Coordinates of C-alpha atoms in Angstrom, one line a residue:
X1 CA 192.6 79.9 155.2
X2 CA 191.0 76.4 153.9
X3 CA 188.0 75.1 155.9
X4 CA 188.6 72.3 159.0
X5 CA 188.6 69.1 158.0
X6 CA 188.7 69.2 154.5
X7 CA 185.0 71.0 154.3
X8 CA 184.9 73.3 151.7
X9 CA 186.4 77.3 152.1
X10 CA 184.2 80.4 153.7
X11 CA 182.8 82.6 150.6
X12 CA 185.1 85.7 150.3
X13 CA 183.4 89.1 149.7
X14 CA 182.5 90.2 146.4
X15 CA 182.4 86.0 145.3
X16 CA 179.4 84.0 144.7
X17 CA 178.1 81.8 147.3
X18 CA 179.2 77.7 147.3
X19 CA 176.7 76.0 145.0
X20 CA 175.4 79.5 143.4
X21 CA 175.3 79.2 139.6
X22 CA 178.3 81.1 138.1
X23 CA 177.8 84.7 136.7
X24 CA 175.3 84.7 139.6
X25 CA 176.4 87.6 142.3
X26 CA 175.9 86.3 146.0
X27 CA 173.1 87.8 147.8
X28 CA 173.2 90.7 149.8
X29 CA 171.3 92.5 152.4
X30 CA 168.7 90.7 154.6
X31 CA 167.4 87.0 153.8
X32 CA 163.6 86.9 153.7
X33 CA 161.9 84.8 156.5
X34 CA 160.8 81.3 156.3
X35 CA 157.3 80.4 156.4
X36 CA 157.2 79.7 160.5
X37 CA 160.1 81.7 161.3
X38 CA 159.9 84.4 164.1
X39 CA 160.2 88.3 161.9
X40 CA 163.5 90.2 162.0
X41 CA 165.7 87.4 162.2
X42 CA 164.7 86.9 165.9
X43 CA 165.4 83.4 167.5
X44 CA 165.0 81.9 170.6
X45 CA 167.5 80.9 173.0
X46 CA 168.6 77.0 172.8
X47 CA 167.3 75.5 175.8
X48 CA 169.6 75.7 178.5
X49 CA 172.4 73.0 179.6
X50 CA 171.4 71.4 176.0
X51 CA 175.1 71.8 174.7
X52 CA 173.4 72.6 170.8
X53 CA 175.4 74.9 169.5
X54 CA 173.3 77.9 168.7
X55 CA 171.0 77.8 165.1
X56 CA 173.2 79.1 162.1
X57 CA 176.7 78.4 163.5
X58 CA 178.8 75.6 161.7
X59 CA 178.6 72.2 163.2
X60 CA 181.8 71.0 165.3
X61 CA 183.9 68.1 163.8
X62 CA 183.1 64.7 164.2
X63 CA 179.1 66.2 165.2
X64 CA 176.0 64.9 163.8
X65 CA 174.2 67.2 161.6
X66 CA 171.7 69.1 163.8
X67 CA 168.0 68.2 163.5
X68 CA 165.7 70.6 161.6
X69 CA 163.4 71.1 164.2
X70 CA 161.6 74.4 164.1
X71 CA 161.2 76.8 166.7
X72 CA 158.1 76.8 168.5
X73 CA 155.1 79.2 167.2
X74 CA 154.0 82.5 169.0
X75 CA 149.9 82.6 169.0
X76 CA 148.7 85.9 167.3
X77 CA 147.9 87.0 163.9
X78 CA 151.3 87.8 161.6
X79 CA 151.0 91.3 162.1
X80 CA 151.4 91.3 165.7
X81 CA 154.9 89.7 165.6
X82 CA 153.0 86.2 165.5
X83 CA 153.0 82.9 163.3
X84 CA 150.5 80.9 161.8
X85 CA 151.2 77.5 163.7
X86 CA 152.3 74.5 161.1
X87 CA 151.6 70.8 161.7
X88 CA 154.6 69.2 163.5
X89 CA 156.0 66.8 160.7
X90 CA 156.2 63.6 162.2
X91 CA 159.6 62.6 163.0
X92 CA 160.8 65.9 165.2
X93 CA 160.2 65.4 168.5
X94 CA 157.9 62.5 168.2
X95 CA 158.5 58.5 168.4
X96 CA 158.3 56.0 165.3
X97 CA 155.7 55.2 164.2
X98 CA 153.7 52.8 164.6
X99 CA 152.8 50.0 161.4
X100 CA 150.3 50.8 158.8
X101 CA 148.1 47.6 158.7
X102 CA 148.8 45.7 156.0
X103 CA 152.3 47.5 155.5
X104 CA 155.1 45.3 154.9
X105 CA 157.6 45.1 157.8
X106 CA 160.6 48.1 157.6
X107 CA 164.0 47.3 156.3
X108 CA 167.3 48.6 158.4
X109 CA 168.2 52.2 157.1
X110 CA 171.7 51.9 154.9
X111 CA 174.5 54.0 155.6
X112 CA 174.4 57.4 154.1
X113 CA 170.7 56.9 153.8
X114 CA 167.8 59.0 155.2
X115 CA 165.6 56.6 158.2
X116 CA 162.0 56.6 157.2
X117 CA 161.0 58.4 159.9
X118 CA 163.3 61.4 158.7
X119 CA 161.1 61.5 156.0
X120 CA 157.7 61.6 157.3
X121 CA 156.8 64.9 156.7
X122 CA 158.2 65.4 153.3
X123 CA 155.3 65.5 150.0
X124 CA 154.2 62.3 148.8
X125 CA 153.8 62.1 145.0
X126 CA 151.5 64.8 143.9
X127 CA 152.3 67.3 146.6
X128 CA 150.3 65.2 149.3
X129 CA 152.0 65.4 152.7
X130 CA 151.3 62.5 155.3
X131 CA 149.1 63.5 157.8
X132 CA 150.3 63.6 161.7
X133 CA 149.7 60.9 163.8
X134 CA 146.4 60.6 165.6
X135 CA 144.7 63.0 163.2
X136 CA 141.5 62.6 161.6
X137 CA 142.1 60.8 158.0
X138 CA 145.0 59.3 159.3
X139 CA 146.5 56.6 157.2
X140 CA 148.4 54.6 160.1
X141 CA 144.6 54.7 161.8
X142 CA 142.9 51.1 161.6
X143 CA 139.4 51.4 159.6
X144 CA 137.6 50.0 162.6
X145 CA 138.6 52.4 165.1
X146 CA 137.3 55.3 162.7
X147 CA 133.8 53.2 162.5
X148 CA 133.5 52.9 166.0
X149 CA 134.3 56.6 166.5
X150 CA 130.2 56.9 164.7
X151 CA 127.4 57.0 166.9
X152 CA 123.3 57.4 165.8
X153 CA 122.3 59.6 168.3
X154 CA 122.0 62.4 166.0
X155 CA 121.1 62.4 162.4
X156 CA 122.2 64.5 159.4
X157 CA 120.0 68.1 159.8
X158 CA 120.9 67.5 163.8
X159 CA 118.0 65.8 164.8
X160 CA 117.6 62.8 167.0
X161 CA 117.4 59.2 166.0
X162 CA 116.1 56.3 168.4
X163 CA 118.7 54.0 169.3
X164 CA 118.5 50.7 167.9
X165 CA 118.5 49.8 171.8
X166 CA 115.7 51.7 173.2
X167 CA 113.4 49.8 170.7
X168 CA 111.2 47.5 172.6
X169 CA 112.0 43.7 171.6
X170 CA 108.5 41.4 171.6
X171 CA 108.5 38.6 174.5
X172 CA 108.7 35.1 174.0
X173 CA 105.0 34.8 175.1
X174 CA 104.4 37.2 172.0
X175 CA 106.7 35.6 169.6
X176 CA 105.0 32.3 170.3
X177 CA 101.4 33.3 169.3
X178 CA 100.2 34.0 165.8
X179 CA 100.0 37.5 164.8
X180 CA 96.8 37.4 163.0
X181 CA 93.9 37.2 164.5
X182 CA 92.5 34.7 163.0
X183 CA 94.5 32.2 164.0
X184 CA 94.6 33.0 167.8
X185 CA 91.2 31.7 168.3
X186 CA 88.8 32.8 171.0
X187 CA 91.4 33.6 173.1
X188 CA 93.1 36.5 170.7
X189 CA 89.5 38.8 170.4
X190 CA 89.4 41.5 172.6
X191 CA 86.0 42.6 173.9
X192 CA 84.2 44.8 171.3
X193 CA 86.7 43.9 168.6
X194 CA 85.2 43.0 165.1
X195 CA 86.3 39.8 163.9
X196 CA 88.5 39.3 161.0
X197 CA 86.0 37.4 159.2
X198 CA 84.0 40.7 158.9
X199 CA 86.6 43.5 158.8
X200 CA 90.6 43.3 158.7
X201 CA 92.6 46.2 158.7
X202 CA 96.3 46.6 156.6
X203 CA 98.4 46.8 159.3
X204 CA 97.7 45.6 163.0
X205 CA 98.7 48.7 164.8
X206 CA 98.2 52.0 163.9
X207 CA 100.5 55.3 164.6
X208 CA 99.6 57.7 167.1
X209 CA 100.8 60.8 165.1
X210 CA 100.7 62.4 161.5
X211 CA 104.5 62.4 162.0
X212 CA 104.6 58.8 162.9
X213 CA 102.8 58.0 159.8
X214 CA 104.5 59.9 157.6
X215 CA 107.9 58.4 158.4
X216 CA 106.4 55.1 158.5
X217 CA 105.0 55.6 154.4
X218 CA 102.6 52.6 155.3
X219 CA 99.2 52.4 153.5
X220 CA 96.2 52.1 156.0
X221 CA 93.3 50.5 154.4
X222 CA 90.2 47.9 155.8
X223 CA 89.1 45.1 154.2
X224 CA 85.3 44.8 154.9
X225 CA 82.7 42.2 154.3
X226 CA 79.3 43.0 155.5
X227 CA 77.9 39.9 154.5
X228 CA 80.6 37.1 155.5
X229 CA 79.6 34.1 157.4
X230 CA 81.4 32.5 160.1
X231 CA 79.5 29.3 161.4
X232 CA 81.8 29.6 164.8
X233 CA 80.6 33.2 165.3
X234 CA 77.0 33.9 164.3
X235 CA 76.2 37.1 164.2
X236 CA 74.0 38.5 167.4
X237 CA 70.7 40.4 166.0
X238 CA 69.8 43.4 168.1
X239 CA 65.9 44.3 168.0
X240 CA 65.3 47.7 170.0
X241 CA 61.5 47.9 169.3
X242 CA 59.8 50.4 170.4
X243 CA 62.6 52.3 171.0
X244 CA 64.5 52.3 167.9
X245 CA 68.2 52.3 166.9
X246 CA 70.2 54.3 169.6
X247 CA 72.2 56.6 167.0
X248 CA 74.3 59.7 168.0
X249 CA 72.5 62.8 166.9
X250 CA 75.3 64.5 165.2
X251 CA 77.0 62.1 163.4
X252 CA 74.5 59.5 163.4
X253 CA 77.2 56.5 164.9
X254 CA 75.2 53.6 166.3
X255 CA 75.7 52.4 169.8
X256 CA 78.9 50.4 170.3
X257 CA 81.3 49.0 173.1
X258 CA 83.7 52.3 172.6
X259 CA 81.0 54.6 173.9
X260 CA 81.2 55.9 177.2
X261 CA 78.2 56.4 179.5
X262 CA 78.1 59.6 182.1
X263 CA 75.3 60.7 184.7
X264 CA 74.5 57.5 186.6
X265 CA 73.6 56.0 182.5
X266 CA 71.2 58.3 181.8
X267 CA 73.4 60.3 178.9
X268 CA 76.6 58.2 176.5
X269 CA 79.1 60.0 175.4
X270 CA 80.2 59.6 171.3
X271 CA 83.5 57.5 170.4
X272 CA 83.4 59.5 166.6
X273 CA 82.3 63.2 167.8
X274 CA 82.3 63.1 171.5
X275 CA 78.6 64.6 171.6
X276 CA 76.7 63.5 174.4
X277 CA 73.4 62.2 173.9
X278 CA 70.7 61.1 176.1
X279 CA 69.4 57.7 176.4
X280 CA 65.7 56.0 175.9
X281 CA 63.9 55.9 178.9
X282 CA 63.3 52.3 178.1
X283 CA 67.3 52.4 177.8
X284 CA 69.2 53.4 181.0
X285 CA 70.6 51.2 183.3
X286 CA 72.7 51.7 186.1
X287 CA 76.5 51.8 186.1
X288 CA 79.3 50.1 188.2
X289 CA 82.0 51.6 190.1
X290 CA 84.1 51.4 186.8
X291 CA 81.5 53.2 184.9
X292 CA 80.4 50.5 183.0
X293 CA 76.6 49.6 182.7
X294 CA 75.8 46.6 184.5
X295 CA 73.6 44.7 181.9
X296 CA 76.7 45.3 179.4
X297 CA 77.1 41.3 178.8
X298 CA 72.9 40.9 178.2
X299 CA 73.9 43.6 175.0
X300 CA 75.2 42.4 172.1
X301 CA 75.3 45.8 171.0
X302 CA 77.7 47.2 173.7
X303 CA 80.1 43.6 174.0
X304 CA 80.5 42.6 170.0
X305 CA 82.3 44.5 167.4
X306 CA 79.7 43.1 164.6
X307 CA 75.8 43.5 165.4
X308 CA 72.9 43.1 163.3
X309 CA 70.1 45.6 163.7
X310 CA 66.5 45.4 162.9
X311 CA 65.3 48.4 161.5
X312 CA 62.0 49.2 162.3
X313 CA 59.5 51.2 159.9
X314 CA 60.8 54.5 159.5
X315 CA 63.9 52.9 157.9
X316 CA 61.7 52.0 155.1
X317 CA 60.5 53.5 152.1
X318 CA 57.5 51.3 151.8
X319 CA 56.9 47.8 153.2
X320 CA 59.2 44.6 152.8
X321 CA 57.7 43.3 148.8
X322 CA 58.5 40.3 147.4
X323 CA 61.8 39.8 146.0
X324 CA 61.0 40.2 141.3
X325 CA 62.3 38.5 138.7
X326 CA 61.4 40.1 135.6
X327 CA 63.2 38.4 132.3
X328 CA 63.3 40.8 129.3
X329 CA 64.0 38.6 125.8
X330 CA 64.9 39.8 122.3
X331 CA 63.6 36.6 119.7
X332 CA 64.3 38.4 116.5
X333 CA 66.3 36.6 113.2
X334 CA 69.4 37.5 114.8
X335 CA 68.8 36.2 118.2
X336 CA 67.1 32.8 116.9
X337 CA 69.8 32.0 113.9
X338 CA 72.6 32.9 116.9
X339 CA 71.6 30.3 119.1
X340 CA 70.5 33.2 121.8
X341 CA 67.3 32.2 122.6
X342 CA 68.1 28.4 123.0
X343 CA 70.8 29.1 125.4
X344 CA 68.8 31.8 127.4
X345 CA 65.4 29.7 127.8
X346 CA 68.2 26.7 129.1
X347 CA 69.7 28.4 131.5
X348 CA 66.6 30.4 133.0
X349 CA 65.2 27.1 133.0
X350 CA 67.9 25.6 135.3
X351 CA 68.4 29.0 137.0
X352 CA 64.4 29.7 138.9
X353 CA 65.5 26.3 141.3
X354 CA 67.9 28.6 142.9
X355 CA 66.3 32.1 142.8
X356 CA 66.2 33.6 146.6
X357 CA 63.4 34.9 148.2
X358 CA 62.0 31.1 149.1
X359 CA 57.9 31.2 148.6
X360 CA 57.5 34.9 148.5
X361 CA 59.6 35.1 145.2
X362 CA 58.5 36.1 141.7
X363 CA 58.7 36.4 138.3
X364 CA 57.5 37.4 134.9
X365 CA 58.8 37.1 131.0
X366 CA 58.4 39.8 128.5
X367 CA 59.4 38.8 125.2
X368 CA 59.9 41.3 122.0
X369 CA 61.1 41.9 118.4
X370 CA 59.0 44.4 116.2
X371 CA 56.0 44.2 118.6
X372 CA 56.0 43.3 122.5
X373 CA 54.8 39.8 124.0
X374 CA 53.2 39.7 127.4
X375 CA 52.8 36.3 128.9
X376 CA 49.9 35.1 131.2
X377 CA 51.2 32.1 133.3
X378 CA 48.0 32.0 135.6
X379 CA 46.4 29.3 133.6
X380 CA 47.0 25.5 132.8
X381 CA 48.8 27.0 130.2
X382 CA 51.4 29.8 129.2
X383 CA 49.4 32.4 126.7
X384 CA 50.7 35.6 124.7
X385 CA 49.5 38.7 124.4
X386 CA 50.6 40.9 121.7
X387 CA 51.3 44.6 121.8
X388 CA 52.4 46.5 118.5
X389 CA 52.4 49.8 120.2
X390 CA 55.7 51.3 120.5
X391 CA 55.5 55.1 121.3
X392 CA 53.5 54.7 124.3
X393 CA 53.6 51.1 125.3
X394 CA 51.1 49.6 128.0
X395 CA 50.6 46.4 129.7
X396 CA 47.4 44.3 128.8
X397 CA 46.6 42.3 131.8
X398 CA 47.8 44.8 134.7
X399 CA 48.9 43.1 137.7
X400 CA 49.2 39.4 136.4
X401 CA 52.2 39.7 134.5
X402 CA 54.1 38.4 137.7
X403 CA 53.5 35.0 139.2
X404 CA 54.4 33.4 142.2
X405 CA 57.2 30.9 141.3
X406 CA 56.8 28.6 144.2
X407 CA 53.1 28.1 143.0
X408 CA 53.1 28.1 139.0
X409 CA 56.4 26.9 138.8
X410 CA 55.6 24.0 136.0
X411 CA 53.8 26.9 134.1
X412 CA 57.0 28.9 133.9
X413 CA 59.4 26.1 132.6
X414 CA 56.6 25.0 130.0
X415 CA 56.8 28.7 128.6
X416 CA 60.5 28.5 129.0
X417 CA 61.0 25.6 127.0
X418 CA 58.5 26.1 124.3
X419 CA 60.2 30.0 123.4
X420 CA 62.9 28.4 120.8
X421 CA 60.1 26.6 118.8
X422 CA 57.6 29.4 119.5
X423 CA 59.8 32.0 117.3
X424 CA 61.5 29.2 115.1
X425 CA 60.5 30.4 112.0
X426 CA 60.4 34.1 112.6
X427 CA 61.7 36.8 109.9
X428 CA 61.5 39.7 112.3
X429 CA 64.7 41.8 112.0
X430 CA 63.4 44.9 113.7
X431 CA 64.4 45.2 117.1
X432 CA 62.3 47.6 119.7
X433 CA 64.6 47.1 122.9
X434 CA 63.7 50.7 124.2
X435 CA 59.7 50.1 124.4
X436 CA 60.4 46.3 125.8
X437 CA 62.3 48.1 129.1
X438 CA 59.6 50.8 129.3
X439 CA 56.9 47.9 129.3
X440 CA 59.2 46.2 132.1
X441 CA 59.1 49.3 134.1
X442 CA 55.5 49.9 133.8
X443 CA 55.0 45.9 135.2
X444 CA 57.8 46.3 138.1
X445 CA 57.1 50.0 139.3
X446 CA 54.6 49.1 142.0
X447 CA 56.8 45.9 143.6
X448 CA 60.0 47.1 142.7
X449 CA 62.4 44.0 141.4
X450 CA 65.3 43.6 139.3
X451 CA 65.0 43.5 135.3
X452 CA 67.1 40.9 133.3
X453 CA 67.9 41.8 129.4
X454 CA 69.0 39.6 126.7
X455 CA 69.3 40.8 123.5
X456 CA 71.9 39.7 120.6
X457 CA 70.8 43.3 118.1
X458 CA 72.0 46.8 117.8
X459 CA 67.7 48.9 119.0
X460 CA 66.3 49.9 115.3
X461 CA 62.8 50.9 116.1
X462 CA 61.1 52.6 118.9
X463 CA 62.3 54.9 121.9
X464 CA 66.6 54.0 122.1
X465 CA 66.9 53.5 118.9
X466 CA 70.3 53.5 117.5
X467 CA 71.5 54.2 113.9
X468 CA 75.3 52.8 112.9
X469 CA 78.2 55.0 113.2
X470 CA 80.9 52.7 111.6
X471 CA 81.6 53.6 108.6
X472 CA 81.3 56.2 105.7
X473 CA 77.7 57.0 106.5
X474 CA 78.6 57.3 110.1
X475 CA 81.5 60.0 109.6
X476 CA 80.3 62.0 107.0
X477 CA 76.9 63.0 109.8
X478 CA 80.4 64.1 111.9
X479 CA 79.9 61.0 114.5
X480 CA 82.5 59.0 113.0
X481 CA 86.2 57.9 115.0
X482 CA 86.9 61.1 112.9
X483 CA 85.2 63.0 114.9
X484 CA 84.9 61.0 118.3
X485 CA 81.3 60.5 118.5
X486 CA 82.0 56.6 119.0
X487 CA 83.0 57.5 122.6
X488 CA 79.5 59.6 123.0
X489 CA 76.2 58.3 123.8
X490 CA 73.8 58.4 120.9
X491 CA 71.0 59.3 123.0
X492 CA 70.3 60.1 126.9
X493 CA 66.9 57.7 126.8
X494 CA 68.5 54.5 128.2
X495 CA 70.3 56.9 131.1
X496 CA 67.2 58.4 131.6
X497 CA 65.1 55.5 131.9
X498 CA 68.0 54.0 134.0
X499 CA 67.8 57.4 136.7
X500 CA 64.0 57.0 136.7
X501 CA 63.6 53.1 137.7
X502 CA 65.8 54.0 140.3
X503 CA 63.2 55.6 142.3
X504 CA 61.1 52.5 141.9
X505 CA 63.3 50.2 143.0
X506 CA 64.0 48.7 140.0
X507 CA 67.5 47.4 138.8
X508 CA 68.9 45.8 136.0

């Protein structure tokens, strides 16, 4: 009863099993199904003229070993007599295959040995089995196939993305002019465009949507400068006259090349609010079979992006006055031991050569310490009038405390450089800079003008006075850095004084 060629002997009944640990009793009843295997012990037919002798019978002598292919998966859930279906190791049923890039080349299988591709399907250290060929994550797989596999016609959430192909790419003719304007020359303004000399925007095209702009994340800004010069493009003035300014009556736009004009030119239509608005008699003119008015090159107005307009009289608050100069000069102790006064009377000296305003312009000086000094520079002669009033300070010669400068212009330099040896040996310390700018205001109010002060001393006397809050004395009234009054005006007068010479045209 031994086993055929010397393989070793058929289990008797009752013994353990070949290879079972001893003491062990052999197993008995049903063997529990494999993970794949058909239930009951059910298994398919070999394939017919095969010759494979069926599954679980002993191999023939001198036969390989059988391969361990397993039997093919029914479809259905477990319960219904189906199987989960496994991935095919690689290996059964399937070619070699092929080299891993980079891999080194394979060595001949030895006898006794296991090929490779036996072993294709079994765990990798750490449990890890190889995936199958052609699967996704596949190591055998070159990197640049995977990469090419990607496409950007949809992004992450699902949306779409432009291909970089559709995107427009510029001309030659483009490429080969400049991209800012102001380098293009006569030939790169459009009509009705403002020049960059005047206005430049950020960016030199704008989007079309909120989205647009949001995904761009580009600041929009305009760089303007009303008063710019550009000797190759003077600027066109537009008088209307009679007529006055053509202005939207909504929005109050001014007439530009962007408008559009509708019945025959009699009404234009708003670029900003799209109101329509009717034209000056004096205005209308016909319009071409393009709807353009036909006198639109004899407008500046409607063919330029930058105009000047002359307003006419209801644009003012009062007449055109003479452009004012008044100079406003401490000559205390302080200001005289500083140096202050010589440096101020020098550089008004050399400054009245090149004040604006050409014969029309002029000036005045109010000098002050304790007392105010008024100045009357319509003589031979600079003389000084003094006023010690402080609480309700006046002028004494109304209406010639300004001069013309084009006429007494010797007159004013005499005064100017005479003011450091004038108060030389003064001992004034008081300083009364609130009633000096009231006095300035009460000589300016009727012209309007702009008021220059100099002073080198902290106001002691008078309206604006200001007391020091540095210090002991300063924090113990609670106005101290203790108590944050440094960062607090002391008084409102000089704001208020400030919000009043507003309405007369006054500045300083």
């Amino acid at each position: 009863g031994g086993a055929p060629n010397g393989g070793p002997p058929p289990p008797r009944p009752g013994m353990p099993a070949a290879g079972a640990p001893a003491g062990m009793p052999a197993q008995r009843g049903p063997t529990p199904p494999r993970l794949g295997a058909s239930p009951h012990g059910a298994r398919p037919p070999p394939p017919a003229g095969s010759g494979a002798p069926r599954s679980g019978a002993p191999p023939l002598p001198g036969a390989a070993p059988p391969p361990m292919a397993p039997p093919p998966p029914r479809m259905g859930p477990p319960g219904m007599g189906g199987a989960i279906p496994m991935m095919q190791p690689p290996g059964q049923g399937a070619g070699p295959l092929p080299p891993r890039m980079g891999a080194p080349p394979s060595r001949p299988s030895l006898p006794g040995t296991t090929p490779p591709s036996a072993r294709a399907g079994q765990p990798f250290g750490g449990g890890y089995v190889q995936p199958a060929v052609g699967m996704s994550g596949d190591f055998d797989q070159p990197l640049a196939e995977t990469f090419r596999a990607l496409t950007v016609s949809s992004g992450p959430g699902g949306g779409s993305v432009i291909s970089p192909a559709e995107l427009q790419r510029p001309t030659p003719e483009e490429l080969a002019e400049p991209m800012r304007l102001d380098t293009r020359g006569d030939s790169g303004r459009q009509r009705g465009q403002c020049p960059p000399k005047y206005m430049r925007m950020t960016t030199n095209a704008l989007p079309n949507s909120p989205a647009t702009k949001g995904k761009a994340a580009l600041p929009l800004g305009a760089i303007i400068k009303p008063m710019a010069r550009d000797d190759a493009a003077p600027v066109a003035v537009v008088n209307f006259g009679a007529v006055g300014v053509v202005r939207c009556r909504r929005c109050r736009t001014y007439v530009n090349p962007f408008v559009t004009f509708i019945d025959g030119g009699r009404r234009w239509r708003c670029n900003v609010c799209s109101l329509a608005n009717d034209c000056p008699s004096d205005y209308i003119c016909d319009l071409d079979e393009h709807g353009v008015r036909r006198d639109v090159a004899e407008r500046p107005e409607l063919s330029s992006g930058v105009v000047e307009f002359v307003a006419p009289a209801e644009y003012m608050v009062r007449p055109p006055q003479p452009p004012v100069f008044l100079f406003v000069v401490e000559v205390s102790y302080a200001a005289v031991s500083s140096g202050m006064l010589r440096c101020v009377a020098a550089t008004l000296a050399h400054t009245i050569d090149h004040l604006p305003g050409g014969e029309r312009t002029q000036v005045g000086v109010i000098t002050y310490d304790s007392t105010l000094h008024f100045y009357n520079l319509h003589g031979s002669t600079p003389q000084m009038l003094v006023v010690p009033e402080l609480d309700e300070p006046f002028c004494p010669m109304p209406g010639e405390a300004l001069v013309n400068l084009s006429e007494r212009r010797d007159v004013v330099k005499q005064l100017l450089e005479k003011l450091p040896s004038m108060f030389g040996a003064t001992q004034a310390t008081e300083v009364a800079t609130g009633p000096a700018l009231k006095a300035a205001y009460t000589v300016a109010q009727h012209v309007g003008g702009k008021v220059s002060l100099f002073s080198a001393t902290r106001p002691t006397v008078g309206d604006g006075k200001l007391l020091n809050r540095e210090g002991a004395g300063g924090a113990a009234n609670g106005k101290g850095a203790e108590g944050g009054g440094l960062l607090a005006p002391a008084c409102d007068f000089y704001k208020t004084l400030a919000r009043i010479a507003r309405y007369g045209e006054i500045w300083r």
